Amino acid sequence: MTPTLVPHHPARDWAEIQERMLVPLYEAVYDRLGVGAGTRVLGLRCGSGLALLMAAARGASVVGADRDHARVELARERLPEAVTVTEEPPEGVPYDVITAFHTTDRLLPELVAVTRTAQPGTTVVLAGWGPPERCATEPVLRVGARLADRRPGLVTDLDGLVAGAGLRPDGSGRVACPFGYANEGSAVRGLLSTGAFDEAVRATDLGQVEKEIAEALAPHVRADGTVWMPNVFRYVVARVR
């Protein structure tokens, strides 16, 4: 049965439902890099700012950038005044760490533009889905690929992005990030907010996409109505040459 959904607000659904699913990834990266007082962090594709807030709570000096105006506005509402969030990365500001926790293959031009002016040795972290066999959400995301008539696939070529941006590889890691939702309706809203189904919505209609996501979620609905999908995310660490 298709769940009854509240109106579709992708930016707010991302902030209120989906973004917290990646907290283990943010924590693992910050722990590995020793992000803390004195660290200057730039968050690319920062969304509504949870990763920025976590870095700021560690004492880091934080700036975020995201081209989604609605998410930027939410980030500005949620974050302390000391955290700057813009739609384009500020120019001429030095950073110790540049993160892109929500990497897509379309990130390369943005990544090149930012790292071209970064100081040698600046740390860059890119993150994306892990192996499909380790991601329970993979069959659900295939719905979007099928409806949009494009090739399915979860794994962004993080190593290719590092090479394409002219960065020096410096390690990688994997982090368990299970997706857990209170009910099917929440799961559908959260997944829609990721952007993975945007092409499918444009190619068909929102109602059809919601229906098919709900059907694909059926194996992950537990007896109490909650939805649980174990996933593994991968990140790579690189340095500006």
Backbone as numpy.savetxt, mean C-alpha at the origin, in Angstrom:
# Nx Ny Nz CAx CAy CAz Cx Cy Cz
-24.48 -14.88 -0.97 -25.32 -13.68 -0.97 -24.44 -12.44 -0.97
-24.80 -11.48 -1.82 -24.04 -10.24 -1.84 -24.35 -9.41 -0.61
-23.32 -8.95 0.12 -23.58 -8.17 1.33 -24.18 -6.82 1.02
-24.95 -6.30 1.97 -25.47 -4.95 1.84 -24.39 -3.96 2.22
-24.07 -3.05 1.30 -22.94 -2.15 1.50 -23.40 -0.72 1.73
-22.59 0.01 2.49 -22.81 1.44 2.63 -22.25 2.10 1.38
-22.52 3.39 1.15 -21.99 4.05 -0.03 -20.48 3.90 -0.15
-20.02 3.87 -1.40 -18.62 3.59 -1.73 -17.79 4.86 -1.60
-16.88 4.89 -0.61 -15.97 6.01 -0.41 -14.56 5.45 -0.29
-13.86 5.26 -1.42 -12.58 4.52 -1.40 -11.55 5.09 -0.44
-11.36 6.39 -0.43 -10.32 6.96 0.43 -10.62 6.71 1.90
-11.87 6.94 2.30 -12.21 6.73 3.71 -12.22 5.25 4.06
-12.66 4.41 3.14 -12.62 2.97 3.41 -11.18 2.48 3.57
-10.27 3.04 2.76 -8.86 2.70 2.92 -8.38 3.08 4.33
-8.72 4.30 4.75 -8.26 4.79 6.04 -8.89 4.03 7.20
-10.17 3.69 7.09 -10.89 3.12 8.22 -10.88 1.59 8.25
-10.66 0.95 7.10 -10.74 -0.51 7.05 -9.42 -1.15 6.63
-8.86 -0.72 5.52 -7.80 -1.50 4.87 -6.39 -1.17 5.32
-6.11 0.09 5.58 -4.73 0.51 5.80 -4.06 -0.22 6.95
-4.80 -0.50 8.01 -4.21 -1.13 9.19 -3.71 -2.55 8.91
-4.16 -3.17 7.82 -3.72 -4.53 7.51 -2.21 -4.58 7.26
-1.61 -3.45 6.91 -0.19 -3.43 6.58 0.69 -2.94 7.73
0.13 -2.79 8.90 0.92 -2.36 10.06 2.12 -3.27 10.30
2.00 -4.61 10.21 3.19 -5.45 10.42 4.31 -5.14 9.43
3.96 -4.79 8.20 4.96 -4.42 7.19 5.67 -3.14 7.59
4.89 -2.13 7.96 5.49 -0.85 8.35 6.44 -1.05 9.53
5.98 -1.80 10.53 6.79 -2.01 11.73 8.09 -2.75 11.41
7.99 -3.79 10.56 9.17 -4.58 10.22 10.22 -3.74 9.51
9.77 -2.90 8.58 10.70 -2.05 7.84 11.34 -1.02 8.76
10.54 -0.36 9.58 11.09 0.66 10.47 12.07 0.04 11.48
11.74 -1.17 11.96 12.65 -1.84 12.89 13.97 -2.17 12.19
13.89 -2.69 10.99 15.10 -3.08 10.26 16.00 -1.88 9.99
15.39 -0.74 9.66 16.17 0.44 9.31 16.52 1.30 10.51
15.97 0.98 11.67 16.24 1.78 12.85 15.65 3.17 12.77
14.47 3.29 12.18 13.82 4.60 12.06 13.49 5.12 13.45
13.91 6.35 13.72 13.67 6.94 15.04 14.03 8.40 15.05
14.34 8.91 16.22 14.67 10.33 16.35 15.83 10.70 15.43
15.63 11.74 14.67 16.66 12.20 13.75 16.55 11.65 12.35
15.74 10.59 12.13 15.57 10.04 10.79 14.63 10.92 9.99
15.03 11.21 8.76 14.20 12.02 7.87 13.56 11.08 6.85
12.22 10.97 6.88 11.49 9.98 6.09 10.59 10.68 5.07
10.64 10.18 3.83 9.68 10.57 2.79 8.86 9.34 2.44
7.54 9.43 2.59 6.65 8.33 2.23 5.97 8.60 0.91
6.37 7.88 -0.14 5.70 7.99 -1.44 4.44 7.13 -1.43
3.41 7.57 -2.15 2.13 6.86 -2.15 1.69 6.60 -0.72
1.70 7.65 0.08 1.51 7.52 1.53 0.07 7.26 1.93
-0.87 7.33 1.00 -2.26 7.07 1.35 -2.78 8.04 2.39
-3.53 7.54 3.34 -4.10 8.41 4.37 -3.20 8.54 5.58
-1.95 8.04 5.48 -0.93 8.46 6.41 -0.61 7.62 7.62
-1.12 6.38 7.71 -0.85 5.58 8.90 0.65 5.28 9.04
1.31 4.93 7.95 2.74 4.65 8.02 3.52 5.90 8.44
3.08 7.06 7.98 3.73 8.31 8.38 3.56 8.54 9.88
2.35 8.30 10.37 2.07 8.48 11.80 2.96 7.58 12.65
3.15 6.35 12.19 3.98 5.41 12.94 5.43 5.85 12.96
5.92 6.38 11.84 7.29 6.89 11.80 7.45 8.11 12.70
6.45 8.99 12.66 6.51 10.19 13.50 6.48 9.82 14.98
5.72 8.77 15.32 5.65 8.33 16.72 6.99 7.81 17.21
7.85 7.40 16.29 9.20 6.95 16.64 10.18 8.12 16.76
9.69 9.32 16.46 10.54 10.49 16.56 11.11 10.96 15.24
10.75 10.30 14.14 11.28 10.68 12.84 10.66 11.98 12.35
11.38 12.69 11.49 10.85 13.85 10.77 10.25 13.33 9.47
8.96 13.58 9.25 8.22 12.84 8.22 7.54 13.77 7.22
7.65 13.40 5.94 6.92 14.06 4.86 6.28 12.97 4.02
5.04 13.18 3.58 4.36 12.21 2.73 3.88 12.85 1.45
3.75 12.02 0.41 3.25 12.50 -0.88 2.35 11.43 -1.49
1.22 11.87 -2.04 0.29 10.96 -2.70 -0.52 11.76 -3.70
-0.71 11.23 -4.89 -1.42 11.96 -5.94 -2.93 11.79 -5.85
-3.39 11.01 -4.88 -4.83 10.86 -4.64 -5.26 11.98 -3.69
-5.97 12.97 -4.24 -6.32 14.16 -3.45 -7.14 13.80 -2.22
-8.08 12.87 -2.35 -8.94 12.52 -1.22 -8.13 11.91 -0.09
-7.15 11.08 -0.42 -6.33 10.46 0.62 -5.43 11.50 1.28
-4.92 12.43 0.49 -4.10 13.49 1.06 -4.90 14.31 2.06
-6.14 14.65 1.71 -6.99 15.41 2.62 -7.24 14.65 3.92
-7.47 13.34 3.82 -7.66 12.54 5.03 -6.40 12.51 5.87
-5.25 12.37 5.20 -3.99 12.35 5.94 -3.78 13.66 6.70
-4.12 14.75 6.07 -3.96 16.05 6.73 -4.88 16.18 7.93
-6.06 15.56 7.86 -6.98 15.58 8.99 -6.46 14.75 10.16
-5.80 13.64 9.85 -5.43 12.66 10.86 -4.08 12.92 11.52
-3.17 13.55 10.79 -1.78 13.61 11.23 -1.47 14.89 11.99
-0.45 14.86 12.85 -0.02 16.07 13.55 0.44 17.13 12.55
0.37 18.38 12.97 0.77 19.47 12.08 2.23 19.37 11.66
3.04 18.71 12.46 4.46 18.58 12.14 4.71 17.68 10.93
3.70 16.87 10.55 3.85 15.97 9.40 3.25 16.65 8.17
4.07 16.85 7.16 3.63 17.50 5.92 3.21 16.44 4.91
2.04 16.63 4.31 1.56 15.73 3.27 1.15 16.56 2.05
1.70 16.23 0.90 1.44 16.96 -0.33 1.08 15.99 -1.45
0.62 16.53 -2.57 0.30 15.67 -3.71 1.51 15.40 -4.60
2.56 16.17 -4.44 3.83 15.95 -5.14 4.95 16.01 -4.11
5.98 15.17 -4.23 7.08 15.21 -3.26 7.76 16.57 -3.26
8.01 17.14 -2.11 8.71 18.43 -2.04 10.10 18.32 -2.66
10.54 19.37 -3.32 11.85 19.36 -3.97 12.90 19.98 -3.06
14.13 19.50 -3.21 15.24 20.09 -2.50 15.31 19.77 -1.02
14.58 18.73 -0.57 14.59 18.34 0.84 15.37 17.03 0.97
16.40 16.97 1.83 17.16 15.73 1.98 16.43 14.72 2.87
16.55 13.45 2.53 15.92 12.38 3.32 16.95 11.29 3.61
16.74 10.59 4.71 17.54 9.41 5.02 16.87 8.15 4.50
15.53 8.14 4.51 14.75 6.97 4.11 13.60 7.41 3.21
13.44 6.73 2.07 12.32 6.94 1.17 11.56 5.63 1.09
10.27 5.64 1.40 9.47 4.41 1.37 8.39 4.50 0.31
8.08 3.34 -0.26 6.92 3.20 -1.14 6.29 1.86 -0.76
5.43 1.90 0.24 4.84 0.67 0.76 3.74 0.12 -0.14
3.24 0.95 -1.05 2.14 0.53 -1.92 2.61 0.61 -3.37
3.59 -0.22 -3.68 4.27 -0.14 -4.97 3.43 -0.75 -6.08
3.44 -0.08 -7.22 2.89 -0.63 -8.45 3.93 -0.46 -9.54
3.72 -1.12 -10.67 4.67 -1.02 -11.77 4.71 0.40 -12.34
3.71 1.21 -12.04 3.66 2.58 -12.55 4.45 3.55 -11.68
5.08 3.03 -10.65 5.82 3.90 -9.72 7.13 4.41 -10.30
7.68 3.73 -11.30 9.05 4.00 -11.74 9.33 5.47 -12.05
8.54 6.17 -12.87 8.86 7.57 -13.14 8.94 8.43 -11.88
8.01 8.20 -10.96 8.00 8.94 -9.70 9.23 8.61 -8.86
9.59 7.34 -8.84 10.75 6.90 -8.07 12.03 7.50 -8.64
12.16 7.48 -9.95 13.35 8.04 -10.60 13.46 9.53 -10.29
12.34 10.24 -10.38 12.37 11.69 -10.15 12.82 12.02 -8.72
12.37 11.23 -7.76 12.71 11.50 -6.36 14.15 11.12 -6.05
14.58 9.95 -6.53 15.91 9.47 -6.18 17.00 10.17 -6.97
16.66 10.76 -8.09 17.68 11.46 -8.90 18.35 12.57 -8.12
17.60 13.22 -7.25 18.15 14.34 -6.48 18.48 13.97 -5.03
18.29 12.69 -4.68 18.57 12.25 -3.31 20.08 12.10 -3.11
20.50 12.22 -1.88 21.91 12.09 -1.55 22.37 10.64 -1.69
23.59 10.40 -2.16 24.11 9.03 -2.22 24.02 8.35 -0.86
23.62 7.09 -0.88 23.47 6.34 0.36 22.09 6.39 0.96
21.22 7.27 0.44 19.84 7.32 0.94 19.18 5.96 0.78
18.49 5.51 1.81 17.82 4.21 1.79 16.46 4.33 1.11
16.17 3.39 0.22 14.87 3.33 -0.46 14.26 1.96 -0.19
13.01 1.94 0.23 12.31 0.69 0.50 11.06 0.62 -0.37
10.95 -0.47 -1.13 9.77 -0.73 -1.96 9.10 -1.99 -1.44
7.77 -2.01 -1.42 7.06 -3.18 -0.91 5.90 -3.54 -1.82
5.57 -4.82 -1.85 4.46 -5.31 -2.66 4.05 -6.70 -2.20
3.17 -7.31 -2.96 2.69 -8.65 -2.61 3.82 -9.66 -2.67
3.72 -10.67 -1.83 4.64 -11.79 -1.86 4.20 -12.81 -2.90
4.76 -14.03 -2.82 4.40 -15.08 -3.79 2.91 -15.37 -3.76
2.28 -15.55 -4.92 0.83 -15.81 -4.96 0.40 -16.97 -4.08
1.24 -18.01 -3.99 0.86 -19.18 -3.19 0.86 -18.88 -1.70
1.44 -17.73 -1.30 1.45 -17.33 0.10 0.42 -16.24 0.39
-0.40 -15.92 -0.59 -1.36 -14.82 -0.45 -2.77 -15.34 -0.70
-3.54 -15.49 0.37 -4.91 -15.99 0.24 -5.79 -15.03 -0.54
-5.41 -13.77 -0.60 -6.21 -12.76 -1.32 -6.04 -12.86 -2.83
-5.05 -13.61 -3.29 -4.75 -13.65 -4.73 -5.95 -14.05 -5.58
-6.70 -15.12 -5.25 -7.86 -15.47 -6.08 -8.92 -14.37 -6.12
-9.05 -13.62 -5.02 -10.03 -12.53 -5.00 -9.60 -11.42 -5.95
-8.31 -11.09 -5.93 -7.82 -10.03 -6.81 -7.91 -10.43 -8.28
-7.91 -11.73 -8.54 -8.06 -12.18 -9.93 -9.42 -11.78 -10.51
-10.40 -11.58 -9.64 -11.70 -11.10 -10.11 -11.54 -9.78 -10.84
-10.80 -8.86 -10.22 -10.58 -7.56 -10.85 -9.88 -7.67 -12.17
-8.85 -8.54 -12.24 -8.10 -8.72 -13.48 -9.01 -9.28 -14.58
-9.84 -10.26 -14.23 -10.72 -10.86 -15.23 -11.75 -9.86 -15.74
-12.39 -9.13 -14.85 -13.40 -8.17 -15.27 -12.80 -7.02 -16.07
-11.55 -6.69 -15.79 -10.88 -5.61 -16.53 -10.20 -6.13 -17.79
-10.26 -7.46 -18.00 -9.67 -8.09 -19.19 -8.18 -7.79 -19.28
-7.49 -8.02 -18.18 -6.03 -7.85 -18.19 -5.40 -9.06 -17.53
-4.09 -9.17 -17.71 -3.36 -10.31 -17.18 -3.36 -10.27 -15.66
-3.75 -11.38 -15.01 -3.74 -11.40 -13.55 -2.31 -11.51 -13.02
-2.14 -11.17 -11.78 -0.83 -11.32 -11.16 -0.68 -10.38 -9.98
-0.12 -10.90 -8.91 0.04 -10.11 -7.70 1.41 -9.45 -7.60
2.42 -10.16 -8.05 3.78 -9.78 -7.69 4.27 -8.63 -8.55
4.48 -7.50 -7.93 5.14 -6.39 -8.59 6.62 -6.70 -8.64
7.26 -6.38 -9.74 8.68 -6.66 -9.91 9.50 -5.62 -9.15
9.62 -5.82 -7.85 10.34 -4.87 -7.02 11.80 -4.76 -7.42
12.43 -5.90 -7.74 13.83 -5.89 -8.13 14.01 -5.15 -9.46
13.04 -5.31 -10.37 13.10 -4.58 -11.63 12.98 -3.08 -11.44
12.15 -2.67 -10.47 12.03 -1.25 -10.17 13.33 -0.69 -9.59
13.97 -1.47 -8.73 15.26 -1.05 -8.17 16.27 -0.85 -9.30
16.34 -1.81 -10.21 17.28 -1.71 -11.32 16.91 -0.56 -12.24
15.61 -0.41 -12.54 15.17 0.64 -13.44 15.44 2.04 -12.91
15.44 2.17 -11.60 15.71 3.47 -10.97 17.19 3.71 -10.74
18.01 2.71 -11.10 19.45 2.87 -10.93 19.91 2.80 -9.49
19.16 2.08 -8.65 19.50 1.96 -7.23 20.37 0.71 -6.98
21.04 0.68 -5.86 21.88 -0.46 -5.49 21.12 -1.36 -4.52
20.85 -2.62 -4.88 20.12 -3.52 -3.97 20.88 -3.72 -2.67
20.12 -3.84 -1.57 20.78 -3.99 -0.26 19.93 -4.85 0.67
19.28 -5.87 0.12 18.55 -6.80 0.98 17.06 -6.80 0.73
16.38 -7.74 1.36 14.93 -7.86 1.22 14.38 -8.61 2.42
13.07 -8.67 2.51 12.43 -9.38 3.60 10.99 -9.70 3.27
10.40 -10.57 4.06 8.99 -10.93 3.91 8.29 -10.76 5.25
7.04 -10.34 5.19 6.28 -10.05 6.40 4.86 -10.59 6.24
4.36 -11.29 7.25 2.98 -11.76 7.24 2.05 -10.59 7.51
1.10 -10.37 6.61 0.10 -9.31 6.76 -1.28 -9.91 6.50
-1.86 -10.60 7.45 -3.20 -11.16 7.23 -4.24 -10.06 7.09
-5.22 -10.31 6.24 -6.35 -9.40 6.08 -7.51 -9.96 6.88
-7.97 -9.20 7.88 -9.09 -9.64 8.69 -10.18 -8.58 8.71
-11.42 -9.00 8.53 -12.55 -8.07 8.44 -13.70 -8.55 9.34
-14.49 -7.60 9.79 -15.61 -7.92 10.68 -16.70 -8.71 9.97
-16.86 -8.50 8.66 -17.91 -9.17 7.90 -17.61 -9.03 6.41
-18.42 -9.63 5.57 -18.22 -9.59 4.13 -18.30 -8.16 3.58
-19.26 -7.41 4.08 -19.42 -6.04 3.58 -18.17 -5.22 3.82
-17.60 -5.35 5.01 -16.37 -4.64 5.32 -15.23 -5.10 4.44
-15.16 -6.40 4.17 -14.10 -6.95 3.32 -14.21 -6.40 1.90
-15.42 -6.36 1.36 -15.61 -5.85 0.00 -15.20 -4.38 -0.08
-15.63 -3.59 0.90 -15.27 -2.17 0.91 -13.76 -1.98 1.04
-13.15 -2.76 1.93 -11.71 -2.64 2.11 -10.94 -2.99 0.86
-11.30 -4.08 0.22 -10.59 -4.51 -0.97 -10.80 -3.54 -2.13
-12.00 -3.02 -2.27 -12.25 -2.02 -3.31 -11.37 -0.78 -3.10
-11.08 -0.45 -1.85 -10.31 0.76 -1.57 -8.85 0.65 -1.95
-8.36 -0.58 -2.23 -6.95 -0.76 -2.56 -6.60 -0.22 -3.94
-7.59 -0.03 -4.79 -7.33 0.39 -6.17 -7.18 -0.77 -7.13
-7.12 -2.01 -6.61 -6.91 -3.18 -7.44 -8.11 -3.48 -8.34
-9.26 -2.89 -8.02 -10.48 -3.17 -8.79 -10.96 -1.96 -9.58
-10.18 -0.89 -9.60 -10.62 0.33 -10.28 -10.89 0.10 -11.77
-9.98 -0.62 -12.42 -10.17 -0.88 -13.85 -11.42 -1.73 -14.08
-11.66 -2.69 -13.19 -12.84 -3.54 -13.33 -14.12 -2.74 -13.18
-14.15 -1.80 -12.24 -15.33 -0.95 -12.06 -15.58 -0.11 -13.31
-14.51 0.42 -13.90 -14.68 1.22 -15.13 -15.13 0.36 -16.30
-14.69 -0.91 -16.33 -15.03 -1.78 -17.46 -16.43 -2.37 -17.33
-16.94 -2.52 -16.11 -18.27 -3.09 -15.91 -19.12 -2.10 -15.13
-19.39 -2.39 -13.88 -20.05 -1.44 -12.99 -19.77 -1.87 -11.56
-19.94 -0.95 -10.64 -19.57 -1.20 -9.24 -20.36 -2.36 -8.66
-21.65 -2.43 -8.93 -22.47 -3.50 -8.37 -21.99 -4.88 -8.79
-21.62 -5.04 -10.06 -21.12 -6.32 -10.55 -19.81 -6.69 -9.87
-18.94 -5.72 -9.72 -17.65 -5.99 -9.08 -17.86 -6.37 -7.62
-18.71 -5.65 -6.91 -19.00 -5.99 -5.51 -19.53 -7.42 -5.40
-20.43 -7.78 -6.28 -21.04 -9.12 -6.26 -19.97 -10.20 -6.44
-19.09 -9.99 -7.40 -18.10 -11.03 -7.69 -17.01 -11.09 -6.63
-16.67 -9.96 -6.03 -15.72 -10.00 -4.91 -16.32 -10.80 -3.76
-17.59 -10.53 -3.45 -18.25 -11.23 -2.35 -18.27 -12.74 -2.61
-18.52 -13.15 -3.84 -18.53 -14.58 -4.18 -17.14 -15.19 -3.99
-16.10 -14.45 -4.39 -14.73 -14.95 -4.26 -14.29 -15.03 -2.81
-14.89 -14.22 -1.95 -14.55 -14.23 -0.53 -15.14 -15.41 0.23
-16.10 -16.10 -0.36 -16.85 -17.14 0.36 -15.96 -18.15 1.08
-14.86 -18.64 0.48 -14.04 -19.63 1.19 -13.34 -19.07 2.43
-13.30 -17.75 2.55 -12.57 -17.13 3.66 -13.50 -16.60 4.76
-14.80 -16.83 4.61 -15.76 -16.40 5.63 -15.85 -17.47 6.71
-15.62 -17.08 7.95 -15.64 -18.04 9.05 -17.04 -18.16 9.64
-17.21 -19.09 10.54 -18.54 -19.40 11.08 -19.18 -18.20 11.75
-18.37 -17.31 12.33 -18.92 -16.15 13.01 -19.16 -14.97 12.07
-18.95 -15.18 10.77 -19.20 -14.13 9.79 -17.99 -13.27 9.47
-16.92 -13.41 10.25 -15.72 -12.63 9.96 -14.99 -13.22 8.75
-14.12 -12.43 8.15 -13.36 -12.84 6.98 -11.88 -12.81 7.34
-11.15 -13.87 6.98 -9.74 -13.97 7.35 -8.94 -14.52 6.16
-7.92 -13.77 5.74 -7.09 -14.18 4.61 -5.61 -13.97 4.95
-4.85 -15.02 5.21 -3.42 -14.87 5.46 -2.70 -14.43 4.18
-1.78 -13.49 4.32 -0.99 -13.01 3.18 0.44 -12.76 3.62
1.35 -12.81 2.66 2.74 -12.45 2.89 3.10 -11.33 1.93
3.71 -10.26 2.45 4.20 -9.17 1.62 5.72 -9.21 1.59
6.29 -8.73 0.51 7.75 -8.68 0.36 8.19 -7.22 0.25
9.36 -6.93 0.81 9.93 -5.60 0.63 11.39 -5.76 0.22
11.90 -4.78 -0.51 13.31 -4.74 -0.86 13.91 -3.44 -0.35
15.15 -3.51 0.08 15.90 -2.35 0.53 16.95 -2.03 -0.53
17.08 -0.76 -0.89 18.08 -0.34 -1.88 18.71 0.97 -1.42
19.79 1.34 -2.06 20.49 2.59 -1.74 20.67 3.43 -3.00
20.58 4.73 -2.83 20.89 5.63 -3.92 22.40 5.60 -4.16
22.79 5.46 -5.40 24.23 5.36 -5.74 24.90 6.73 -5.64
